Tab-separated table of C-alpha atoms and ligand atoms in Angstrom:
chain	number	residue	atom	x	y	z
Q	1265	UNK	CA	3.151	17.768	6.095
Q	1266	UNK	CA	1.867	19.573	9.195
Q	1267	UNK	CA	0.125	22.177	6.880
Q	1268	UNK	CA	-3.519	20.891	5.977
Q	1269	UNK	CA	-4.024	20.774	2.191
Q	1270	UNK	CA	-7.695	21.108	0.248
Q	1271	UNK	CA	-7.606	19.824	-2.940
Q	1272	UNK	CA	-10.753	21.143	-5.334
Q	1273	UNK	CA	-12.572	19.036	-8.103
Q	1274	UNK	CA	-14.248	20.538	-11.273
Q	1275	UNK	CA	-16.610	18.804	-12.830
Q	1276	UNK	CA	-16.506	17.499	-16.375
Q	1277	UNK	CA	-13.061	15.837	-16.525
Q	1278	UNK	CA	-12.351	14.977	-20.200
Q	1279	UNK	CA	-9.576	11.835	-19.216
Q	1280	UNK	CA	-7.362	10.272	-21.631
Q	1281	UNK	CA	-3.813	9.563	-23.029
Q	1282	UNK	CA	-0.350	7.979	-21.789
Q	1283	UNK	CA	0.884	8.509	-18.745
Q	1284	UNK	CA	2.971	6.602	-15.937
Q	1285	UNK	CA	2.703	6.511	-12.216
Q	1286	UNK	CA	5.357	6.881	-9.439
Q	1287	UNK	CA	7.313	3.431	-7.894
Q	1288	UNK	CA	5.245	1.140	-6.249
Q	1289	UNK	CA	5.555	1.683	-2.603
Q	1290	UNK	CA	5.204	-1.564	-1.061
Q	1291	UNK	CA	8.189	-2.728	-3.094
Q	1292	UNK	CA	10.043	0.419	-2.224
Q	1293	UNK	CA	9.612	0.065	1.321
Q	1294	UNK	CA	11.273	-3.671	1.057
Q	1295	UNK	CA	13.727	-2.590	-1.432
Q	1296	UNK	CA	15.132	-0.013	1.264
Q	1297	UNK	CA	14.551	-2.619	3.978
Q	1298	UNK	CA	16.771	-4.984	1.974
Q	1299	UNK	CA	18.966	-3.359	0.754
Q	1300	UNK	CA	19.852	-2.414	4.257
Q	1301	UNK	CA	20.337	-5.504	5.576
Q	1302	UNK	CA	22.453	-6.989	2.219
Q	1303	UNK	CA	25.852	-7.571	1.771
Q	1304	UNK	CA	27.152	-5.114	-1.340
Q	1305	UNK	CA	25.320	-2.115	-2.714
Q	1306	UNK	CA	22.014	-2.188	-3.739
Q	1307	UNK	CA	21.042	0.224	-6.351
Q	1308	UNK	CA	16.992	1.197	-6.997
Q	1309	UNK	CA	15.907	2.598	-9.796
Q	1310	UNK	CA	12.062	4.208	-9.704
Q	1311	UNK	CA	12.017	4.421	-5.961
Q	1312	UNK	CA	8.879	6.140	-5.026
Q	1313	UNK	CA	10.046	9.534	-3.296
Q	1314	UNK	CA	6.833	9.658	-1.391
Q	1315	UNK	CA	7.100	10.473	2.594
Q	1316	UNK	CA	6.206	6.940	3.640
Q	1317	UNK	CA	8.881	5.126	1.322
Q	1318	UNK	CA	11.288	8.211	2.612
Q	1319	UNK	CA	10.260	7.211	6.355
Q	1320	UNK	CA	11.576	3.668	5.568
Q	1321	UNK	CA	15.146	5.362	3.809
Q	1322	UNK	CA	15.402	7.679	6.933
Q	1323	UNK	CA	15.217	4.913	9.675
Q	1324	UNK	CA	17.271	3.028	7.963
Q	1325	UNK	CA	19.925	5.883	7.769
Q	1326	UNK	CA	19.393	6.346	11.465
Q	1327	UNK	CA	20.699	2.848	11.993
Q	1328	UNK	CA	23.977	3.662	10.233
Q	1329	UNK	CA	22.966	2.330	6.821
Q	1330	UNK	CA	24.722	4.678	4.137
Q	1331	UNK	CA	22.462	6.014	1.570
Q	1332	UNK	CA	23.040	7.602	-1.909
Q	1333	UNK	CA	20.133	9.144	-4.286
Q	1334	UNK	CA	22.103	10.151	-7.287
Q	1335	UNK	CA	18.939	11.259	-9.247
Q	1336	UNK	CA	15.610	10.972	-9.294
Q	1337	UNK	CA	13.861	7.763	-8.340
Q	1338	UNK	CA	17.626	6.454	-7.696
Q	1339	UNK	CA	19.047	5.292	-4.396
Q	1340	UNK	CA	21.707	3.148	-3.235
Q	1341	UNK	CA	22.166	1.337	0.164
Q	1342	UNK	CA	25.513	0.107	1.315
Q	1343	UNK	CA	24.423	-2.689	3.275
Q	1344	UNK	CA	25.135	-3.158	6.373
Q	1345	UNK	CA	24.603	-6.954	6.521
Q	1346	UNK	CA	21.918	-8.139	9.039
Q	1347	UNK	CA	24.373	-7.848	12.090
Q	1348	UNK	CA	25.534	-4.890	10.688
Q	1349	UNK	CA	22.581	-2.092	11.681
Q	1350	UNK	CA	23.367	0.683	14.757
Q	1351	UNK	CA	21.190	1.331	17.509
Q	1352	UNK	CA	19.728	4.402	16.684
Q	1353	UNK	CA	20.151	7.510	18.813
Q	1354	UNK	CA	16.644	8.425	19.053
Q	1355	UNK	CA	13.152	6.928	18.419
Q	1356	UNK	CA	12.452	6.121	15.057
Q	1357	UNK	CA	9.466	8.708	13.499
Q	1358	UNK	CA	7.871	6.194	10.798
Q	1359	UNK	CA	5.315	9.157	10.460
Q	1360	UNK	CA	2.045	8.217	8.499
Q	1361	UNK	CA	3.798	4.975	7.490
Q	1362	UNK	CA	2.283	1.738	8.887
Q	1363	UNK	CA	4.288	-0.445	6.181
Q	1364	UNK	CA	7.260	1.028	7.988
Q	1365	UNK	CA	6.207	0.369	11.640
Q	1366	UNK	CA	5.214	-3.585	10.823
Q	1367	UNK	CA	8.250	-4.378	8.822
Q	1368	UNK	CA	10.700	-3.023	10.846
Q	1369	UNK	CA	9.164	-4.025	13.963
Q	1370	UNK	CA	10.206	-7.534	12.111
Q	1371	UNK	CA	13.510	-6.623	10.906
Q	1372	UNK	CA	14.251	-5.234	14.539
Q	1373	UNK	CA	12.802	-7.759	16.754
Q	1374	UNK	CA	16.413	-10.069	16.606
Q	1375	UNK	CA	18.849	-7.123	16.384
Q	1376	UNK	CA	21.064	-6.719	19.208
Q	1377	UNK	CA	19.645	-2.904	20.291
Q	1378	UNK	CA	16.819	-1.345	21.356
Q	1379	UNK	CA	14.910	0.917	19.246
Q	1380	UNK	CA	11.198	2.726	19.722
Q	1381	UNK	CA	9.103	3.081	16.668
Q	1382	UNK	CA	6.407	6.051	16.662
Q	1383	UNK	CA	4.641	7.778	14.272
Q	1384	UNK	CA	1.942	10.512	13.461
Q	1385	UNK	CA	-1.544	10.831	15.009
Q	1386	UNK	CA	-3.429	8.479	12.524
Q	1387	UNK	CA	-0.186	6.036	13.142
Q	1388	UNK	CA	-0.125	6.203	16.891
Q	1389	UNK	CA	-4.046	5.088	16.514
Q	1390	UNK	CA	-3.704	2.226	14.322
Q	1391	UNK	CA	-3.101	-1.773	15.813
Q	1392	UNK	CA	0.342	-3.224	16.123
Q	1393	UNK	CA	-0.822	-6.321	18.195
Q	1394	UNK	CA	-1.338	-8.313	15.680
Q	1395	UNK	CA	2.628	-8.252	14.435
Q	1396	UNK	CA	3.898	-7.659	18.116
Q	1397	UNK	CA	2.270	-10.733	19.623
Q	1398	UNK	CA	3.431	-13.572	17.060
Q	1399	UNK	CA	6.808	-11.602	17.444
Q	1400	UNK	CA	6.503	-12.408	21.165
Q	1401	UNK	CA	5.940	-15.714	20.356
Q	1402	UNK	CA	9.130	-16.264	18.882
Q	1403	UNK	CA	10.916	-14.527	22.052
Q	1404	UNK	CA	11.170	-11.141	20.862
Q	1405	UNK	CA	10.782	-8.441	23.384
Q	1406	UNK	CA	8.575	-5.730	21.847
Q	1407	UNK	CA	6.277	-3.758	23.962
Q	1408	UNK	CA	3.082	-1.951	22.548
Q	1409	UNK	CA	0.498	0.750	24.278
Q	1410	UNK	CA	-2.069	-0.949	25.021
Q	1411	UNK	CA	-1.799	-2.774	21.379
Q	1412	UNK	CA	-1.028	0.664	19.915
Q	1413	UNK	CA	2.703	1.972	19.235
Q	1414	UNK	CA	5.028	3.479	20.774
Q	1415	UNK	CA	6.386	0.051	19.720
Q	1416	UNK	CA	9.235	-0.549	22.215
Q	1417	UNK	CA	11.447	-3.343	21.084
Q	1418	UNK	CA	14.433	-4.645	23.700
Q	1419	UNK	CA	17.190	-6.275	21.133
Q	1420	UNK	CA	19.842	-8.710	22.044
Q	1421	UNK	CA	17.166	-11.827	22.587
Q	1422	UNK	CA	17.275	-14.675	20.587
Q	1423	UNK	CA	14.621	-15.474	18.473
Q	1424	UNK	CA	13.218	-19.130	17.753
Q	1425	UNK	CA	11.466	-20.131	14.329
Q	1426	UNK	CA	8.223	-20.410	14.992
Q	1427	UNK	CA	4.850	-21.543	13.067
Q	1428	UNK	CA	2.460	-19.001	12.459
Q	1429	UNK	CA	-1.381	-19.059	10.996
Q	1430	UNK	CA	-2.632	-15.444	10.648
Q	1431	UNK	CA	-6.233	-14.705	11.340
Q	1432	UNK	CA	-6.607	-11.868	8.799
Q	1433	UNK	CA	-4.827	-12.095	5.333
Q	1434	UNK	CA	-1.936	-9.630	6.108
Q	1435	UNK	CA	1.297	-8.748	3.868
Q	1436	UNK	CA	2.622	-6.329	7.032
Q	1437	UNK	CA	2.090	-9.117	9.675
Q	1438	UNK	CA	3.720	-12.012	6.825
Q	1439	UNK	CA	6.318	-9.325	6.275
Q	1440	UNK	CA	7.597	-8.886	9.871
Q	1441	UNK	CA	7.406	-12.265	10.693
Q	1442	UNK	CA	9.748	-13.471	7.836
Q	1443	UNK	CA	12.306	-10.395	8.494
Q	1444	UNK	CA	12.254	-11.904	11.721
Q	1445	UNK	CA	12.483	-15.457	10.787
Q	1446	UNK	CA	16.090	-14.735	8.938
Q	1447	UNK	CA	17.358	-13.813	11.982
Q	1448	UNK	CA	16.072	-16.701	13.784
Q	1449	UNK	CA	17.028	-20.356	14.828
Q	1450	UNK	CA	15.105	-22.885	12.327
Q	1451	UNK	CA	12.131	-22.341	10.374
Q	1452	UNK	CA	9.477	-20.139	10.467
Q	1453	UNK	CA	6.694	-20.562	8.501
Q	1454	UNK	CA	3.433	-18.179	7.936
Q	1455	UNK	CA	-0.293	-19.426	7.056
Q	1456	UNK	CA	-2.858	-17.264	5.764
Q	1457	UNK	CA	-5.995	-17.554	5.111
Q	1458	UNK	CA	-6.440	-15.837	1.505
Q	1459	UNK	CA	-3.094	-14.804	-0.093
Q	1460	UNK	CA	-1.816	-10.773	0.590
Q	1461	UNK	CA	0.607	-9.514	-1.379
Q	1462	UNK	CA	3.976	-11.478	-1.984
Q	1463	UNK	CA	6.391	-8.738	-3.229
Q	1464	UNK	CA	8.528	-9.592	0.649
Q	1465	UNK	CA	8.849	-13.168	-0.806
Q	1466	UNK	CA	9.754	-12.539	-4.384
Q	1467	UNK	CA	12.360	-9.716	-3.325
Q	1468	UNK	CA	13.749	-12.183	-0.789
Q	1469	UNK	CA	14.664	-14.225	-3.450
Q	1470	UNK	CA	16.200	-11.629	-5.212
Q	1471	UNK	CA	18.056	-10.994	-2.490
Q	1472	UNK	CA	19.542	-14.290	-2.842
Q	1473	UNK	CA	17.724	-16.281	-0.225
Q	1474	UNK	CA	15.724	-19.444	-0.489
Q	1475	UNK	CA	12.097	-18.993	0.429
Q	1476	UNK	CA	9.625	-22.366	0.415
Q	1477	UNK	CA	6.044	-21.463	-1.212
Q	1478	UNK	CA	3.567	-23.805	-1.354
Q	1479	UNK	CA	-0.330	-22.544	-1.392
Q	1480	UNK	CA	-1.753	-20.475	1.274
Q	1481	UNK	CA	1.902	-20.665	3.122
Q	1482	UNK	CA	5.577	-19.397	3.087
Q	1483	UNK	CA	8.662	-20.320	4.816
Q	1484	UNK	CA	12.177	-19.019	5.602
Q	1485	UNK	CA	15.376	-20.268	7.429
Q	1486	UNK	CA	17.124	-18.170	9.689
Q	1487	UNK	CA	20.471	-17.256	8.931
Q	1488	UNK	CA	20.321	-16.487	5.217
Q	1489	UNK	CA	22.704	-13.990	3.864
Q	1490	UNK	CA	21.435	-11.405	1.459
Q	1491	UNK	CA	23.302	-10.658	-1.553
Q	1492	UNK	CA	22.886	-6.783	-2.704
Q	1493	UNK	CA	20.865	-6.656	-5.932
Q	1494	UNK	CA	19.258	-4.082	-8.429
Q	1495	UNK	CA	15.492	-3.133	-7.887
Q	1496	UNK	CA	13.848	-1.729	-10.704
Q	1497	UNK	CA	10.033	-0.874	-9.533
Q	1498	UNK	CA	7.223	-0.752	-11.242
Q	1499	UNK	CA	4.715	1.505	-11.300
Q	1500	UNK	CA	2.369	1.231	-8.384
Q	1501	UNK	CA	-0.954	-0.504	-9.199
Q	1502	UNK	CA	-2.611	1.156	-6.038
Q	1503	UNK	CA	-1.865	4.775	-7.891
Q	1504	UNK	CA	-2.800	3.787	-10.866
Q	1505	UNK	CA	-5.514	2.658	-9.659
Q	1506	UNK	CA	-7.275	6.256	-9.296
Q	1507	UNK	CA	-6.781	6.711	-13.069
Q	1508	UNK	CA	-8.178	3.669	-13.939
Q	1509	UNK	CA	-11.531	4.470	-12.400
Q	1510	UNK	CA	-11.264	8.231	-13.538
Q	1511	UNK	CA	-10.898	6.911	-17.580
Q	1512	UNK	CA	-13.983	4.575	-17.014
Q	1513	UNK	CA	-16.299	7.589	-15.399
Q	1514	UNK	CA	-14.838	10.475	-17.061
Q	1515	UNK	CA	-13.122	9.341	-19.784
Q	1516	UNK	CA	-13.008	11.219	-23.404
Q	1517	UNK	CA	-11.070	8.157	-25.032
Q	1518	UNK	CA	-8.825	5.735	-23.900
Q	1519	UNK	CA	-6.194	6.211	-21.209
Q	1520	UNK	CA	-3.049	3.767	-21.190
Q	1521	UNK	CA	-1.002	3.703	-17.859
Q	1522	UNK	CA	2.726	2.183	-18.684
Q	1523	UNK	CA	4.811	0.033	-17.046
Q	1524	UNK	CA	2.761	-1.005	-13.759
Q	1525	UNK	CA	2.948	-3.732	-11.436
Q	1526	UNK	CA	0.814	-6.011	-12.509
Q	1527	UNK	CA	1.291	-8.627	-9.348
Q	1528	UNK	CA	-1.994	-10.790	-9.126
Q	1529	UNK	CA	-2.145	-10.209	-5.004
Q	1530	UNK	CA	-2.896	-6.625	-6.202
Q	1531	UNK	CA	-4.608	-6.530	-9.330
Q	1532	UNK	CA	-8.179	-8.056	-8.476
Q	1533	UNK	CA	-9.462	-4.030	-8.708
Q	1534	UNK	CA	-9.123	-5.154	-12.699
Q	1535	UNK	CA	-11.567	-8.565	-12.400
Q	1536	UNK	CA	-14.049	-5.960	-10.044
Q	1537	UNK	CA	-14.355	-3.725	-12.584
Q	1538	UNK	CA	-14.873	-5.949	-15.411
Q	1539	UNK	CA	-17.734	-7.581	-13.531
Q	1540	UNK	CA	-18.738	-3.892	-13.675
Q	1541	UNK	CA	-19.014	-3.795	-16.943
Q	1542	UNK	CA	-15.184	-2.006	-17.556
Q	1543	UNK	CA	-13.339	-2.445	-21.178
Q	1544	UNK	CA	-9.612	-2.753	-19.250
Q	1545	UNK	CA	-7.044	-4.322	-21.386
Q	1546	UNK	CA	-3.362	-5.401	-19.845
Q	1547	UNK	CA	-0.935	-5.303	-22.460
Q	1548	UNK	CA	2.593	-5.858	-23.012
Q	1549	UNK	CA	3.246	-8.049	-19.901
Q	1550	UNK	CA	6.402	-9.085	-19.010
Q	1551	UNK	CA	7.360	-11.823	-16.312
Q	1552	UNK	CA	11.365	-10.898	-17.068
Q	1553	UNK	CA	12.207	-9.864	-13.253
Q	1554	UNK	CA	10.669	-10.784	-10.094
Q	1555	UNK	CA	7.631	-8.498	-9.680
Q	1556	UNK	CA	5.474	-8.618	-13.520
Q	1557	UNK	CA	4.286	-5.502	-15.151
Q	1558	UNK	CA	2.042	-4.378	-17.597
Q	1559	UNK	CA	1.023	-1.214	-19.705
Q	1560	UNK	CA	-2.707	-0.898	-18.455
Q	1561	UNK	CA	-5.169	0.449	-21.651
Q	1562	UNK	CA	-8.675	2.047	-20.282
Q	1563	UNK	CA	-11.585	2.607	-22.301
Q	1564	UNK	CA	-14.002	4.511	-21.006
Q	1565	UNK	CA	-17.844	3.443	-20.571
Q	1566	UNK	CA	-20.708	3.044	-18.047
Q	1567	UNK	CA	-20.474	0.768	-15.104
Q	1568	UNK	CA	-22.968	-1.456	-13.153
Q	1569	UNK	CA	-23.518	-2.185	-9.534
Q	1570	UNK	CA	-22.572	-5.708	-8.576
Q	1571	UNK	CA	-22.237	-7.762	-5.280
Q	1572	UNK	CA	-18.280	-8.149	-5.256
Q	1573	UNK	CA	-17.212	-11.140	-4.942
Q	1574	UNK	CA	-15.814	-11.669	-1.422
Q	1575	UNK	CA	-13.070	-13.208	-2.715
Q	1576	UNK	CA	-11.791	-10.821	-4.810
Q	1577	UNK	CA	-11.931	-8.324	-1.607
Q	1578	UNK	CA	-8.397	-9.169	-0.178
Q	1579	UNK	CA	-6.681	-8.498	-3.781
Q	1580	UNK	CA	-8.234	-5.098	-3.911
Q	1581	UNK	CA	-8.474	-3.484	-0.126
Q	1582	UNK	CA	-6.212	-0.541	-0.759
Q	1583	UNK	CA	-8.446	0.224	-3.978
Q	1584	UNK	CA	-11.843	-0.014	-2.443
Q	1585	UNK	CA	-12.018	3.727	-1.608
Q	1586	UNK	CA	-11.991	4.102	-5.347
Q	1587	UNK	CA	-14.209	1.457	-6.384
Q	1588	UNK	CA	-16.823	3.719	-3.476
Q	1589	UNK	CA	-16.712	6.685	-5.969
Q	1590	UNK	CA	-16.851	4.459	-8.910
Q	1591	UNK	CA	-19.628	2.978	-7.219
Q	1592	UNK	CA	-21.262	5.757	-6.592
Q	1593	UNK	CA	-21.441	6.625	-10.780
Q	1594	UNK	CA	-22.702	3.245	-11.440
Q	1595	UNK	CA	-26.233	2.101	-12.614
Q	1596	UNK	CA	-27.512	0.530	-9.533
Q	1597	UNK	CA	-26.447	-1.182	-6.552
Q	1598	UNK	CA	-22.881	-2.305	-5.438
Q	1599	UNK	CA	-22.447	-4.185	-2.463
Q	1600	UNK	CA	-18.657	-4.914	-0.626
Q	1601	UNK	CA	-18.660	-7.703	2.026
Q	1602	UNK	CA	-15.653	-8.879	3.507
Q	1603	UNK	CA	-13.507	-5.788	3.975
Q	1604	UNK	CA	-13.801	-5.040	7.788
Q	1605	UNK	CA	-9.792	-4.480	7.252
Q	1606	UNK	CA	-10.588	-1.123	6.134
Q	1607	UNK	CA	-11.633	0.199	9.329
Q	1608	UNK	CA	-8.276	-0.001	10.616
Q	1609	UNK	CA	-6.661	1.535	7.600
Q	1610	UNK	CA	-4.948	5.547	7.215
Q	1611	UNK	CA	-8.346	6.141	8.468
Q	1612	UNK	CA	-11.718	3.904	9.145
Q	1613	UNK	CA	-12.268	3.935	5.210
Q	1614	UNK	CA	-15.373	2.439	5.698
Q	1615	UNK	CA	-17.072	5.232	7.687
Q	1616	UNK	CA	-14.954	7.722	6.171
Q	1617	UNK	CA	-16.100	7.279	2.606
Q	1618	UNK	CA	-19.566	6.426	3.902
Q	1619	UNK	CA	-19.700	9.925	5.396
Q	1620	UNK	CA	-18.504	11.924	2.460
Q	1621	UNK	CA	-20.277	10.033	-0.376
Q	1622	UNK	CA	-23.597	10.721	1.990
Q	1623	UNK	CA	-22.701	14.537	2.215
Q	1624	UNK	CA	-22.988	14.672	-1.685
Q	1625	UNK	CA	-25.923	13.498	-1.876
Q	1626	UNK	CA	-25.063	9.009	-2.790
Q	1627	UNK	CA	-27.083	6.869	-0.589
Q	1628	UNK	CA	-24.983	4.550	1.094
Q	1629	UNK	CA	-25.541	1.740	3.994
Q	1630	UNK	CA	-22.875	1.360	6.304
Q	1631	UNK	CA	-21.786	-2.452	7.524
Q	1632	UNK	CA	-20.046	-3.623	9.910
Q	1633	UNK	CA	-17.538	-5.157	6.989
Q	1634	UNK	CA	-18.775	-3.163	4.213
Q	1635	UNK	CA	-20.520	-0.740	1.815
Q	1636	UNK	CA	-23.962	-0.849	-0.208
Q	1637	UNK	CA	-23.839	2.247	-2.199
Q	1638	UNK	CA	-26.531	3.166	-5.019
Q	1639	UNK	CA	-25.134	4.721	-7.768
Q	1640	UNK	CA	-26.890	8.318	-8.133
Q	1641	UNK	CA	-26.517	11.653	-9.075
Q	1642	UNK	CA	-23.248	12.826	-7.418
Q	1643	UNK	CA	-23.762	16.536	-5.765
Q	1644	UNK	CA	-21.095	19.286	-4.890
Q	1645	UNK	CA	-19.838	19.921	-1.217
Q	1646	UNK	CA	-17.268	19.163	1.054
Q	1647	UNK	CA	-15.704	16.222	2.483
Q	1648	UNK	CA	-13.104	15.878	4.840
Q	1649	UNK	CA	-10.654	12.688	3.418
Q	1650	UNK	CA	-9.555	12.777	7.375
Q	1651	UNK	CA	-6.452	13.262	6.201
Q	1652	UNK	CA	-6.053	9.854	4.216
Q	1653	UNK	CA	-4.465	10.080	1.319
Q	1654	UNK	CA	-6.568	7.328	-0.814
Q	1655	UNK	CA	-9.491	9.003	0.721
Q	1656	UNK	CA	-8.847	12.341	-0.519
Q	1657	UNK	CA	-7.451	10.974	-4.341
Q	1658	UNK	CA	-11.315	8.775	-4.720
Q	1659	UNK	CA	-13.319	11.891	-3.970
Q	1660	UNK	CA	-10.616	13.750	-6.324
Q	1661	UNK	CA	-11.663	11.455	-9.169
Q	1662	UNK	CA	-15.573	11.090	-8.197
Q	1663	UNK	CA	-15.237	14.996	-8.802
Q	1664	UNK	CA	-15.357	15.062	-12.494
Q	1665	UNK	CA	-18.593	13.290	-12.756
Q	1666	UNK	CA	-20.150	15.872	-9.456
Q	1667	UNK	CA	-22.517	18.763	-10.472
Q	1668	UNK	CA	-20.726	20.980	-8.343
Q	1669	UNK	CA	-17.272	21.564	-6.751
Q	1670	UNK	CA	-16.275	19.247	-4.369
Q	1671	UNK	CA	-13.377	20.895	-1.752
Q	1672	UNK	CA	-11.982	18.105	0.066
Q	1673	UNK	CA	-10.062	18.743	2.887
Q	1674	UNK	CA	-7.041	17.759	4.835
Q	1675	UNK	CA	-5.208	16.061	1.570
Q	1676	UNK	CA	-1.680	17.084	2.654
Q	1677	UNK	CA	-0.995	12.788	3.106
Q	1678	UNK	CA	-1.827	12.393	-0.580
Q	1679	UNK	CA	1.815	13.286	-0.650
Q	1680	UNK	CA	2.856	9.606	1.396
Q	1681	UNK	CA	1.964	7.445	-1.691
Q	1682	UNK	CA	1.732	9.734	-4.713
Q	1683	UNK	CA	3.988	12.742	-4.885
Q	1684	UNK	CA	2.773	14.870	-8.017
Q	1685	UNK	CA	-0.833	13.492	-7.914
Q	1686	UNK	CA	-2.412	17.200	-8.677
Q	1687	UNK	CA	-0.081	17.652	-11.657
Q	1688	UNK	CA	-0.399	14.187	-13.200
Q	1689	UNK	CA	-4.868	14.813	-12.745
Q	1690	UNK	CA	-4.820	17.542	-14.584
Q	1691	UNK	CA	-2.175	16.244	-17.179
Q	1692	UNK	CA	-4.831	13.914	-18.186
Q	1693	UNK	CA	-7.697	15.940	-18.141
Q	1694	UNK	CA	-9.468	16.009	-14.411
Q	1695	UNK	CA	-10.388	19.531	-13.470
Q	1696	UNK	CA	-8.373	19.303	-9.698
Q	1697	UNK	CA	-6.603	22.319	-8.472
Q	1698	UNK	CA	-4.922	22.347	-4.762
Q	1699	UNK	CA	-4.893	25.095	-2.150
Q	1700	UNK	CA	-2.362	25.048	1.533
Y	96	LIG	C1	1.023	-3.288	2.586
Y	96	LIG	C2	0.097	-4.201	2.998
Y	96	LIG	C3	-1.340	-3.903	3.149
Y	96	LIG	C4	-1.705	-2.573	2.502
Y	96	LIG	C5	-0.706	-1.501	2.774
Y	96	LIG	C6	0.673	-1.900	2.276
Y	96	LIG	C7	2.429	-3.713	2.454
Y	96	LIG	O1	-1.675	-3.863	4.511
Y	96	LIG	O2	-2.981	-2.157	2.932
Y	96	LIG	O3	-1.090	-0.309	2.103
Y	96	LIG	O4	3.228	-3.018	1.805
Y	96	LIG	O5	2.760	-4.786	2.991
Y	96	LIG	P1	-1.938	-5.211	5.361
Y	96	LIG	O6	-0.755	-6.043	5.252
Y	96	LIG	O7	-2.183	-4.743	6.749
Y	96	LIG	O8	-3.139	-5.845	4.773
């Protein structure tokens, strides 16, 4: 991943057809995470082999954890039971992977061993505060740089249940805390203030262990045991998520994405673009196992600038660099409040899609928690996605409908969430070619 990758659109996609997208990778991250800390072997099926999810596998490894991957998409954990994990010899290189650094910061916070957590430049940049300090708060011992990683954590102190309301509607932060919160004394309980995604909660209870829900709150006690169960993972919304907005803008007929997760923290993209105008059907749901999914039919057809609806914003934050270049197609305005969170991302997504829909020729006003974007005539050029891979996969898409080229650079990280991305573009019709 150290080599810098430029990815280059043609215009005039013609999209359409049946695909599927890779494993979702919030659910692979906690079905490694799990599946680590379980009693029995866990077996995954559709484990998404991107670098971030194979971050997660390879710390886990480096704590002793015995991994299998018998084919593709397929891994199995011998757990190790949650007093069962190994200090590790050496830091632990979570690389671009801030769903990594957060969760395990959790998991490790009441283990009995040190450990240091690092990762890549953009990593090393981004906050870790706001999961180190309520980890503090339960007695943890876990260190940051000046808020930033390394995160240093000292193991072997015991760690009190504590009650928790989060400032900013976080499924990392909720995460941590609850891995932490098995291994402590009583309850802890999180609060937030719109609801992130829930896939830590409903794989807990696969995992055998009793979680309390209620609205706008979740609760664990410490010293559940985890029984080793079978993950099979959707496809990830967040991917398909790129196609969705590529059948709408440069559709030729009707694209159908099968078998994604369809979890309502993560789906609001769907109720945005609909406002928009979008013909998006969800077919074929089934509720059978913990996490619900969907085959996901597109037809394709002009959009319309709206104000989003703040509170649709915390549903869709990973998608918003999408909904930018869809955005920037549409007839008229389209305003995002509410999504501050972005800056803070892989990159800050706000300025970074600002910068590069400007340089091809969309005008866009930059706020302090948001976009205003006027759909226009989209130019050719370059952009540099800053080496974030959502970044780099909405310019991608925005390409088909450009009048020119677009060459956007430093894509190599496309490769954390969506391994195959180039192939699968130009399986269904987007003119995308790649050069190292
Ligand atoms: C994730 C949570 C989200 C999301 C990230 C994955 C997760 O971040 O942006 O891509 O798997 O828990 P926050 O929890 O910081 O909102």
């Amino acid at each position: 991943m150290s080599t810098s990758t430029r990815f280059v659109t043609n215009p005039g996609g013609q999209v359409g057809g049946e695909i599927r997208v890779p494993g979702d990778k919030s659910i692979s991250h906690r079905a490694a995470m799990l599946g680590a800390i379980a009693e029995g072997t866990t077996e995954i099926r559709g484990f998404l082999e991107g670098a971030d999810c194979m971050a997660t596998l390879d710390a886990v490894a480096a704590m002793g954890v015995a991994i299998e991957r018998p084919g593709a998409g397929v891994v199995r954990i011998r757990g190790a039971g949650l007093g069962g994990l190994r200090a590790p010899s050496a830091a632990l290189d979570l690389r671009n992977s801030g769903t990594s650094m957060r969760l395990l910061a959790g998991l490790l916070a009441g283990q009995g061993f040190d450990a240091i957590l690092i990762g890549d430049a953009s990593l090393m940049s981004r906050p870790m505060e706001r999961v180190a300090a309520p980890l503090r708060r339960m007695g943890a011992d876990v260190r940051t740089n000046e808020g930033r990683p390394p995160i240093a954590i000292h193991g072997g102190r015991p760690l009190e249940g504590v009650d928790h309301r989060l400032d900013v509607p976080s499924a990392q932060v909720k995460s941590a805390l609850l891995l932490a919160g098995l291994q402590a004394a009583g309850r802890t309980r999180v609060r937030e203030p719109a609801p992130s995604r829930d896939h830590t909660e409903r794989m807990l209870e696969a995992f055998g262990v009793k979680v309390d829900r209620a609205a706008g709150e979740v609760a664990v006690a410490g010293g559940a045991r985890l029984r080793a169960a079978r993950i099979d993972v959707p496809g990830d919304f967040s991917s398909a998520a790129f196609f969705i907005v590529a059948a709408l803008i440069a559709g030729r007929e009707p694209l159908t994405l099968l078998d994604v997760g369809v979890n309502p923290t993560r789906t609001a993209l769907i109720d945005i673009l609909r406002l928009m105008g979008a013909d998006i059907r969800v077919n074929n749901r089934t509720d059978a196992e913990s996490e619900p999914r969907a085959d996901i039919q597109v037809h394709p057809g002009g959009l319309r600038g709206i104000a989003v609806p703040e509170s649709l914003v915390p549903a869709a934050l990973d998608e918003m660099p999408v909904l930018f270049a869809a955005a920037a197609v549409a007839d008229g305005d389209t305003i995002v409040s509410g999504a501050g969170e972005l800056r803070v991302k892989e990159s800050d997504r706000l300025a970074v899609m600002a910068r590069g829909l400007a340089s091809l020729g969309i005008s866009v006003e930059t706020r302090p928690d948001g976009l205003r974007i006027r759909g226009g005539t989209v130019g050719g050029g370059g952009v540099d996605s800053q080496g974030d891979h959502r970044v780099a996969m909405s310019f991608a898409v925005l390409g088909a409908r450009a009048r020119a080229p677009i060459a956007i650079d430093n894509a190599q990280n496309v490769a954390t969430s969506f391994p195959g991305f180039t192939d699968l573009a130009q399986a269904v019709g987007l003119g995308l070619s790649e050069a190292s």
